[in-house]
mmCIF file of C-alpha atoms in Angstrom:
data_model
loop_
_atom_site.group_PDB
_atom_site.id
_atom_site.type_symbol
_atom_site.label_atom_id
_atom_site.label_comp_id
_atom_site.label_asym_id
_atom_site.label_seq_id
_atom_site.Cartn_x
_atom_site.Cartn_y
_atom_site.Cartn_z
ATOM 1 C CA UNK A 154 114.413 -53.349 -60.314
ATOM 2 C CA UNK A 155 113.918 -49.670 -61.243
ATOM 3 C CA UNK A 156 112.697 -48.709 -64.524
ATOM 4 C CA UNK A 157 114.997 -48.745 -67.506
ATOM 5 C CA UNK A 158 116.305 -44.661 -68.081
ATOM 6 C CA UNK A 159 115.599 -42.670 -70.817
ATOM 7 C CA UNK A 160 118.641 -41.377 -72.588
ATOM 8 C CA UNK A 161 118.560 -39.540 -75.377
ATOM 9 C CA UNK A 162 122.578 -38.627 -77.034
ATOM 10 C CA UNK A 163 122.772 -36.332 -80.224
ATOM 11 C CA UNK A 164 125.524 -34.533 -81.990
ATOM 12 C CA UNK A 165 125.201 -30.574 -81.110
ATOM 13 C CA UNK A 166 127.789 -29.102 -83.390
ATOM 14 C CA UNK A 167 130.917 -30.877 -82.642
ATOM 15 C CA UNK A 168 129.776 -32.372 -79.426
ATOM 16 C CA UNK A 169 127.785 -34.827 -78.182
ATOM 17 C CA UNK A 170 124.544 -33.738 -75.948
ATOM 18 C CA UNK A 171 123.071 -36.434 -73.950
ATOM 19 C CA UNK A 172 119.882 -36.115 -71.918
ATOM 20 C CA UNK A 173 118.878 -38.503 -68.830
ATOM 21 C CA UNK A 174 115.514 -39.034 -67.768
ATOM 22 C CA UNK A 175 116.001 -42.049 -64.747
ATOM 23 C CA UNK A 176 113.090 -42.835 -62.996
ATOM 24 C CA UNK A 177 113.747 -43.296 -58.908
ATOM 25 C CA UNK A 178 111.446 -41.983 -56.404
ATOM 26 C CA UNK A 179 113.980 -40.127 -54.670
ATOM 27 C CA UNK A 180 112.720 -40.274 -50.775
ATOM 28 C CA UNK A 181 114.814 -37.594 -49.130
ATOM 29 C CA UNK A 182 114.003 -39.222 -45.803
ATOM 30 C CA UNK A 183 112.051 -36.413 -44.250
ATOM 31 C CA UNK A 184 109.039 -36.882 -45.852
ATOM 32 C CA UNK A 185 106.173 -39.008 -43.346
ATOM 33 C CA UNK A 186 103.189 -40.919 -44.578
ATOM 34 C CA UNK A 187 99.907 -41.100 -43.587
ATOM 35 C CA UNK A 188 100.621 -42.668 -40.195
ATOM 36 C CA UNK A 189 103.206 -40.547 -39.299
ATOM 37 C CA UNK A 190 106.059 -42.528 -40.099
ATOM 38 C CA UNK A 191 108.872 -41.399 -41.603
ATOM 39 C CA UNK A 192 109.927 -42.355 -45.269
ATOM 40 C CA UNK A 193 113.291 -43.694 -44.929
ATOM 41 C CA UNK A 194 115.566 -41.864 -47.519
ATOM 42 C CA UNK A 195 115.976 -43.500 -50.609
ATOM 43 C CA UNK A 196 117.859 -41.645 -53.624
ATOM 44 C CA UNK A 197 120.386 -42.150 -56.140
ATOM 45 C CA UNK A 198 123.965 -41.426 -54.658
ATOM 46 C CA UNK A 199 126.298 -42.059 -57.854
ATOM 47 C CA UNK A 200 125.927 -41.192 -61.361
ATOM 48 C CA UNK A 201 128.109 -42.034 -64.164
ATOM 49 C CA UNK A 202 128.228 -41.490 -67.876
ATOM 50 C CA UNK A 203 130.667 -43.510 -70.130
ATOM 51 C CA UNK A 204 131.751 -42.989 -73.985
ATOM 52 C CA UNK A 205 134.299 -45.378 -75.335
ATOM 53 C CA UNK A 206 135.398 -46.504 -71.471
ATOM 54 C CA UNK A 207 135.932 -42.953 -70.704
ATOM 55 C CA UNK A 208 134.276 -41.405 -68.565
ATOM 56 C CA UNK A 209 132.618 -38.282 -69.122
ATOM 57 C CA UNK A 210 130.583 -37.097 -66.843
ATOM 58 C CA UNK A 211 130.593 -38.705 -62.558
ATOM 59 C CA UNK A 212 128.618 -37.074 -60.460
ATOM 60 C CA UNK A 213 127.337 -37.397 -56.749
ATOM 61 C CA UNK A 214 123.712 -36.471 -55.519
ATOM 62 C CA UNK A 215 122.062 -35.834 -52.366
ATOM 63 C CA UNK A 216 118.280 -36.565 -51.698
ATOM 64 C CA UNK A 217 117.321 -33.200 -52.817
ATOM 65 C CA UNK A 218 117.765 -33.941 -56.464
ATOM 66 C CA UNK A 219 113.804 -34.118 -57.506
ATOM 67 C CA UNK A 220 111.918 -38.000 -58.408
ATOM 68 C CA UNK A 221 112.774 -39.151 -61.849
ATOM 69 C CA UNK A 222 116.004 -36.997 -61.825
ATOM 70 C CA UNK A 223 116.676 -35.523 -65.012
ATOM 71 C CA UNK A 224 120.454 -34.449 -66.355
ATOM 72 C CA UNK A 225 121.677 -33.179 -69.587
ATOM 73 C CA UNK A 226 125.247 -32.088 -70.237
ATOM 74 C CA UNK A 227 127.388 -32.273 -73.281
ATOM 75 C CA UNK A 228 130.824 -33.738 -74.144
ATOM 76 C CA UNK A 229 133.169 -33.832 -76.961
ATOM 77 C CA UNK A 230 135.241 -36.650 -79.132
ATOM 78 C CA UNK A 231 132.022 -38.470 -79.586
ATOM 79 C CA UNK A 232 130.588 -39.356 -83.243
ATOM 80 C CA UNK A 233 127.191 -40.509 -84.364
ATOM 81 C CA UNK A 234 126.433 -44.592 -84.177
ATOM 82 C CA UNK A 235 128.490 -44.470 -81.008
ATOM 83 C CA UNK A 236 127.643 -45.510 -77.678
ATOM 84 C CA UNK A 237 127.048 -43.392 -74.181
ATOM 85 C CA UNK A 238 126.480 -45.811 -71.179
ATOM 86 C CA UNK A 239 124.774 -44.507 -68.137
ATOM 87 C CA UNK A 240 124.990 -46.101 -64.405
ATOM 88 C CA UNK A 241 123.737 -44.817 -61.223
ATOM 89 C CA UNK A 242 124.029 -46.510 -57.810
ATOM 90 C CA UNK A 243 121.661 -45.926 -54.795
ATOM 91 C CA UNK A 244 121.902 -45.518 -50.916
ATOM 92 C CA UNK A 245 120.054 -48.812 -51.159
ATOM 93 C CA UNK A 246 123.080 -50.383 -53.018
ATOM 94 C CA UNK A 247 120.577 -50.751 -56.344
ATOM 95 C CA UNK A 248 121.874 -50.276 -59.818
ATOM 96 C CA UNK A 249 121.177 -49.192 -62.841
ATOM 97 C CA UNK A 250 122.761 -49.302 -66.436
ATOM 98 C CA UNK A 251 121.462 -48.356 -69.492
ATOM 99 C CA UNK A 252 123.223 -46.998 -72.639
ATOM 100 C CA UNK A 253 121.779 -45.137 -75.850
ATOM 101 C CA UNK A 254 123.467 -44.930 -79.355
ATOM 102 C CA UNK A 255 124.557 -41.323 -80.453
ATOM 103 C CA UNK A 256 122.606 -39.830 -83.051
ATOM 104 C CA UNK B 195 126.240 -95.481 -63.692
ATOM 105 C CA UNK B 196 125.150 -93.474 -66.024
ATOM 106 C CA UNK B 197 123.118 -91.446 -63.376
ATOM 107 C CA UNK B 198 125.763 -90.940 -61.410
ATOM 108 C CA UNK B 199 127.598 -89.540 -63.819
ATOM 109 C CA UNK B 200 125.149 -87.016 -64.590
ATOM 110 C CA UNK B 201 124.817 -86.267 -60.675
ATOM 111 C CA UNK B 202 128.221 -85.390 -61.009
ATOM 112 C CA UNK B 203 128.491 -83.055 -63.627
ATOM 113 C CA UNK B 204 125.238 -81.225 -62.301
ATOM 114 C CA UNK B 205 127.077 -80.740 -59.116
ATOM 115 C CA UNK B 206 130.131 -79.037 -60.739
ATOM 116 C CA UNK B 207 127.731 -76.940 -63.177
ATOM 117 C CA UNK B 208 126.117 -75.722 -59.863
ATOM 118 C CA UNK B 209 129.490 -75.206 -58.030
ATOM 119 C CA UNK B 210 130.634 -72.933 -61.029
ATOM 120 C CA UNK B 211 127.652 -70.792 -61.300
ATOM 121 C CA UNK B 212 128.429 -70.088 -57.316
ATOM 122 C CA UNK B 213 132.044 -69.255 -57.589
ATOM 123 C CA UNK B 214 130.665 -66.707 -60.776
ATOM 124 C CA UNK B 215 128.520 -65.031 -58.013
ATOM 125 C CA UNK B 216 130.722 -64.955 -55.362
ATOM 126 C CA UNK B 217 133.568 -63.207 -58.014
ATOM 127 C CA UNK B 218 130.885 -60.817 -58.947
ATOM 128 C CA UNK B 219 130.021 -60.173 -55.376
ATOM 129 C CA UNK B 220 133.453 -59.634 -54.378
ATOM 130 C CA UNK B 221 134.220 -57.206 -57.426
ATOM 131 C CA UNK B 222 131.416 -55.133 -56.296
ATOM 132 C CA UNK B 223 132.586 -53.433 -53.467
ATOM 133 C CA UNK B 224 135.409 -52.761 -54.735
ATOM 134 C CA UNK B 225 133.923 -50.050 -57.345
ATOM 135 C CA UNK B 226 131.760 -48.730 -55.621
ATOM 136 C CA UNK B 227 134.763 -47.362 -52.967
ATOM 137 C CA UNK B 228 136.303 -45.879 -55.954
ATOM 138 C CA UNK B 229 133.972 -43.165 -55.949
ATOM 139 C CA UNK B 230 132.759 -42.902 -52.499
ATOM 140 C CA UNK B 231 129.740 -40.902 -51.521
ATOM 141 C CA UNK B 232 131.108 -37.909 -49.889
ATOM 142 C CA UNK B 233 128.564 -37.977 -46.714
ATOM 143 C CA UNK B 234 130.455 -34.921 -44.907
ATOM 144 C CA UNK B 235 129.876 -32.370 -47.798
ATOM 145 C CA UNK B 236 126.087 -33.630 -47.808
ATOM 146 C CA UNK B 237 125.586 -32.985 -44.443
ATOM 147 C CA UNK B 238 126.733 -29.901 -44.128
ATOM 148 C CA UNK B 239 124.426 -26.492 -43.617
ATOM 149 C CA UNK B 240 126.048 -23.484 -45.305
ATOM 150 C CA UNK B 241 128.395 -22.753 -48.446
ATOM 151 C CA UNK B 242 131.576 -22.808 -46.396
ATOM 152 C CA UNK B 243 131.527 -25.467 -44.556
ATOM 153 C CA UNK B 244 130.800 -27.585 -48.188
ATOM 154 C CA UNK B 245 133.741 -26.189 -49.287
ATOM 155 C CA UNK B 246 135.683 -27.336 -46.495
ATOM 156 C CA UNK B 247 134.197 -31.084 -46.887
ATOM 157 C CA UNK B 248 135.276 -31.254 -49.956
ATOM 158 C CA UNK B 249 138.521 -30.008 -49.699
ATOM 159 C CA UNK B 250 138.759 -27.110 -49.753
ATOM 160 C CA UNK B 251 141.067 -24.790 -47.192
ATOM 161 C CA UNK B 252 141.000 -21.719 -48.417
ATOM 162 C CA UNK B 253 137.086 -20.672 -48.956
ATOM 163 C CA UNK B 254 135.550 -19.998 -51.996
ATOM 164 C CA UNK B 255 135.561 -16.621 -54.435
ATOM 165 C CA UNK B 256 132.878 -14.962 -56.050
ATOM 166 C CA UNK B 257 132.930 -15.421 -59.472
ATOM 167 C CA UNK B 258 130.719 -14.058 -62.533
ATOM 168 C CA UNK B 259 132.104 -16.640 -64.739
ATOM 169 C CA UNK B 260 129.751 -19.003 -63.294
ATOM 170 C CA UNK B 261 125.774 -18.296 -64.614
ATOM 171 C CA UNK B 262 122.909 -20.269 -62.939
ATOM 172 C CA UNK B 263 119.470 -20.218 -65.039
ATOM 173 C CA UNK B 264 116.152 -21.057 -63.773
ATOM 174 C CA UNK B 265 113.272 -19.434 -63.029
ATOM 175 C CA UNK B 266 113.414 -16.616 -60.380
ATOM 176 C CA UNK B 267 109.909 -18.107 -58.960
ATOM 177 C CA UNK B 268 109.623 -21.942 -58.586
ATOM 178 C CA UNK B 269 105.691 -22.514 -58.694
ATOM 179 C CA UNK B 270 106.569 -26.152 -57.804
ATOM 180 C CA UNK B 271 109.499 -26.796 -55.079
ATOM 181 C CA UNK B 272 109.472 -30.346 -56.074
ATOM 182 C CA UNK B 273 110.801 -29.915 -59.567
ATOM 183 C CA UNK B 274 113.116 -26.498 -59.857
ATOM 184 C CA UNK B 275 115.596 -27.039 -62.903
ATOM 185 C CA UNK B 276 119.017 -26.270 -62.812
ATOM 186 C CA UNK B 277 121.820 -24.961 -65.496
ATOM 187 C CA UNK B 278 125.055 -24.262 -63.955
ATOM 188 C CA UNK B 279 128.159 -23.272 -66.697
ATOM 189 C CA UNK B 280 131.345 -22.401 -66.121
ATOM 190 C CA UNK B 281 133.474 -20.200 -68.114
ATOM 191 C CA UNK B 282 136.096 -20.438 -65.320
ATOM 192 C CA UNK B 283 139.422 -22.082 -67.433
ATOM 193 C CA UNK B 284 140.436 -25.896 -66.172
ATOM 194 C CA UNK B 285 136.906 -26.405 -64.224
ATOM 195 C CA UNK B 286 137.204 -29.822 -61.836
ATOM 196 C CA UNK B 287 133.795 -29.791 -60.704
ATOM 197 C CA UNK B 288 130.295 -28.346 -60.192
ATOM 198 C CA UNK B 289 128.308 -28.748 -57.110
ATOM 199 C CA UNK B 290 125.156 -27.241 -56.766
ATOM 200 C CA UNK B 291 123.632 -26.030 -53.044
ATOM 201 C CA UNK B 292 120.560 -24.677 -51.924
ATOM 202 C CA UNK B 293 121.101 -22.634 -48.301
ATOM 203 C CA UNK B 294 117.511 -23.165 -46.469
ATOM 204 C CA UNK B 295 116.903 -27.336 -47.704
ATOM 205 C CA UNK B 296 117.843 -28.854 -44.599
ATOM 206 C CA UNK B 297 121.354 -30.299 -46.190
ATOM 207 C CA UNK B 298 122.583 -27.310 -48.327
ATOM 208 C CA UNK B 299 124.391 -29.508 -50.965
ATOM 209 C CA UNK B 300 121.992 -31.004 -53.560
ATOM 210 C CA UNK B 301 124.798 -32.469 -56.243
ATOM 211 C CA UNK B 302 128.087 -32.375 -57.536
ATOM 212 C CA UNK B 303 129.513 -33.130 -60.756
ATOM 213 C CA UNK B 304 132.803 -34.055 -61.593
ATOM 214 C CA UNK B 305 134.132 -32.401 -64.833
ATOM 215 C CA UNK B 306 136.529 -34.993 -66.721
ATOM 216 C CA UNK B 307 138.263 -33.046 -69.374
ATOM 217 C CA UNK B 308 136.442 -32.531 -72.448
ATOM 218 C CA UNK B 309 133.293 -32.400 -70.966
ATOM 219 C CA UNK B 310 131.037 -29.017 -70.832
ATOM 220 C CA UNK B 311 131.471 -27.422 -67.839
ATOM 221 C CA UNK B 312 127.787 -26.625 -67.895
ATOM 222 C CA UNK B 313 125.238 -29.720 -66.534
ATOM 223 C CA UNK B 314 121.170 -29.366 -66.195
ATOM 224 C CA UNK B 315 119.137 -31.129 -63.925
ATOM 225 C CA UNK B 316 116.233 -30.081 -61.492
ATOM 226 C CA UNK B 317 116.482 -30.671 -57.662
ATOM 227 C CA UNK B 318 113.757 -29.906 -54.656
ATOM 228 C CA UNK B 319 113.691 -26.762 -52.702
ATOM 229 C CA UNK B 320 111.808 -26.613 -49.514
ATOM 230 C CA UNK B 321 111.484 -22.363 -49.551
ATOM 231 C CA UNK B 322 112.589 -19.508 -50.868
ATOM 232 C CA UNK B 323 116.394 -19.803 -51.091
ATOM 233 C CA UNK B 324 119.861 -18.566 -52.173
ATOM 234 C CA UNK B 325 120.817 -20.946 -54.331
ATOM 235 C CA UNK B 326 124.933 -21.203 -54.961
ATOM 236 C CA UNK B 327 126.576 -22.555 -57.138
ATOM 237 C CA UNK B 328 130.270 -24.311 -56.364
ATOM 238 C CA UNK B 329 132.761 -24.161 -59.097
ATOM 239 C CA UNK B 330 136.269 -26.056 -58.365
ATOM 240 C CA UNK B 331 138.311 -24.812 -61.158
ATOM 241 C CA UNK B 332 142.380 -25.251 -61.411
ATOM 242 C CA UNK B 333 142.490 -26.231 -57.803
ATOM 243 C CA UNK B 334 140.567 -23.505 -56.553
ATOM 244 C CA UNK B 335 136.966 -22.891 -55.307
ATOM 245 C CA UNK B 336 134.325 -20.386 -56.724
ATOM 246 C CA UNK B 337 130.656 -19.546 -56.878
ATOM 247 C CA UNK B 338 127.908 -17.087 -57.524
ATOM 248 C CA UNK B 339 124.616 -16.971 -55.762
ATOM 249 C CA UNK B 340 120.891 -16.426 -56.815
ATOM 250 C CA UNK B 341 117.527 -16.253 -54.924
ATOM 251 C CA UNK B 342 114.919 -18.377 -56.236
ATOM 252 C CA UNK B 343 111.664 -17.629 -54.683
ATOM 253 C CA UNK B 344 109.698 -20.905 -54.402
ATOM 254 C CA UNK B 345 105.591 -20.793 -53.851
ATOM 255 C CA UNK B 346 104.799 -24.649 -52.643
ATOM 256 C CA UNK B 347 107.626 -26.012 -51.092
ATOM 257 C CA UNK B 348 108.736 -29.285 -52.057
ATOM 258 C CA UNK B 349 110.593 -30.632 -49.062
ATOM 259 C CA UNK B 350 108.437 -32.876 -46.726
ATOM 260 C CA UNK B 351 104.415 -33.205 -46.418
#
């Protein structure tokens, strides 16, 4: 099981930022190791943000987003003490959810 | 007797905690489809044919309402961070491609209304590239394009 993402969700004015740190190793499959062999691709496919069971942000990435992907993007109609859930999905079929509490 | 019936209801408990899995295992699939992972758009090698994987027939327009930031020299391929906005009215989605990495599209982000049109994150770059950025907005296709010059490259060995 990957490690648990950072998320970090504060009111900007009238709308809510929220910053992602996940932590995957995102192999992009061309990399080799010391033997020659090559990595076999391993990256996060599917990301999703929910507030409130909407969502607000999807998003779909290739292996050339960098390890530990990081996102940050901002929504509105959110308030302080409220929720944003975060889920991505891997190539592998892994999964991850973690949520953070707007402040 | 009294055994047995504790055999009994240990069985069932163990017979219900299967049919939980199996219902979990089933519903699985099931959203994950709903957003499939477009594999044609990340395959492709250039701008255009992106655009046609993900739908669209008409090519894409050059737009300066659409402003990527980040640093004009990448010291570090590995790690080059990202800020695409939009000022383009009704924007869908952004996608974000870099021409010489051996698949040209690196993300996309879907827009849901009342969300920024503006996203930050930090993808690899294996050289010196044009970078583009993809902007569906009311149905249509845009981007703008900037050369980031990258000094290690952070594709591969």
């Amino acid at each position: 099981m990957a490690d648990p993402m950072k998320i970090r969700a504060s009111m900007s004015g009238d709308k809510v930022e929220v910053k992602v740190l996940m932590s995957h190793d995102m192999e992009t499959g061309q990399r080799k190791n010391s033997k020659g062999e090559t990595v076999p691709a391993h990256f996060i496919q599917h990301v999703s943000a929910t507030h409130n069971g909407k969502v607000v942000l999807s998003a779909q990435w290739g292996p050339a987003v960098s390890k530990n992907p990081f996102l940050s993007f901002k929504f509105a109609g959110g308030k302080a003490g409220e929720k944003v859930q975060i889920t991505w999905t891997d190539n592998k079929g892994e999964k991850r959810s973690d949520e953070a509490t707007i402040s | 007797m009294n055994d047995d019936r504790r055999r009994v209801l240990k069985g069932t408990g163990g017979m219900a905690v299967m049919g939980l899995a199996v219902a979990a295992g089933l519903l699985k699939p099931q959203a994950a489809s709903a957003q499939a992972w477009n594999k044609e758009a990340f395959a492709t090698k250039n701008v255009n044919d992106t655009v046609k994987a993900m739908g669209g027939s008409s090519g894409a327009a050059e737009s300066k309402d659409i402003v990527i930031s980040s640093p004009d020299i990448a010291e570090n391929g590995a790690v080059v961070p990202f800020t695409v906005t939009s000022r383009l009215p009704k924007t869908e989605s952004i996608a974000l491609l870099v021409e010489k990495n051996p698949n040209a599209l690196a993300a996309s982000f879907d827009i849901p209304a009342g969300t920024e049109a503006g996203v930050t994150t930090r993808v690899k770059m294996g050289q010196t590239s044009n970078v583009t950025a993809l902007v569906k907005a009311d149905g249509k296709f845009y981007y703008t394009t900037k050369e980031v010059k990258v000094t290690i490259g952070g594709c591969g060995g």
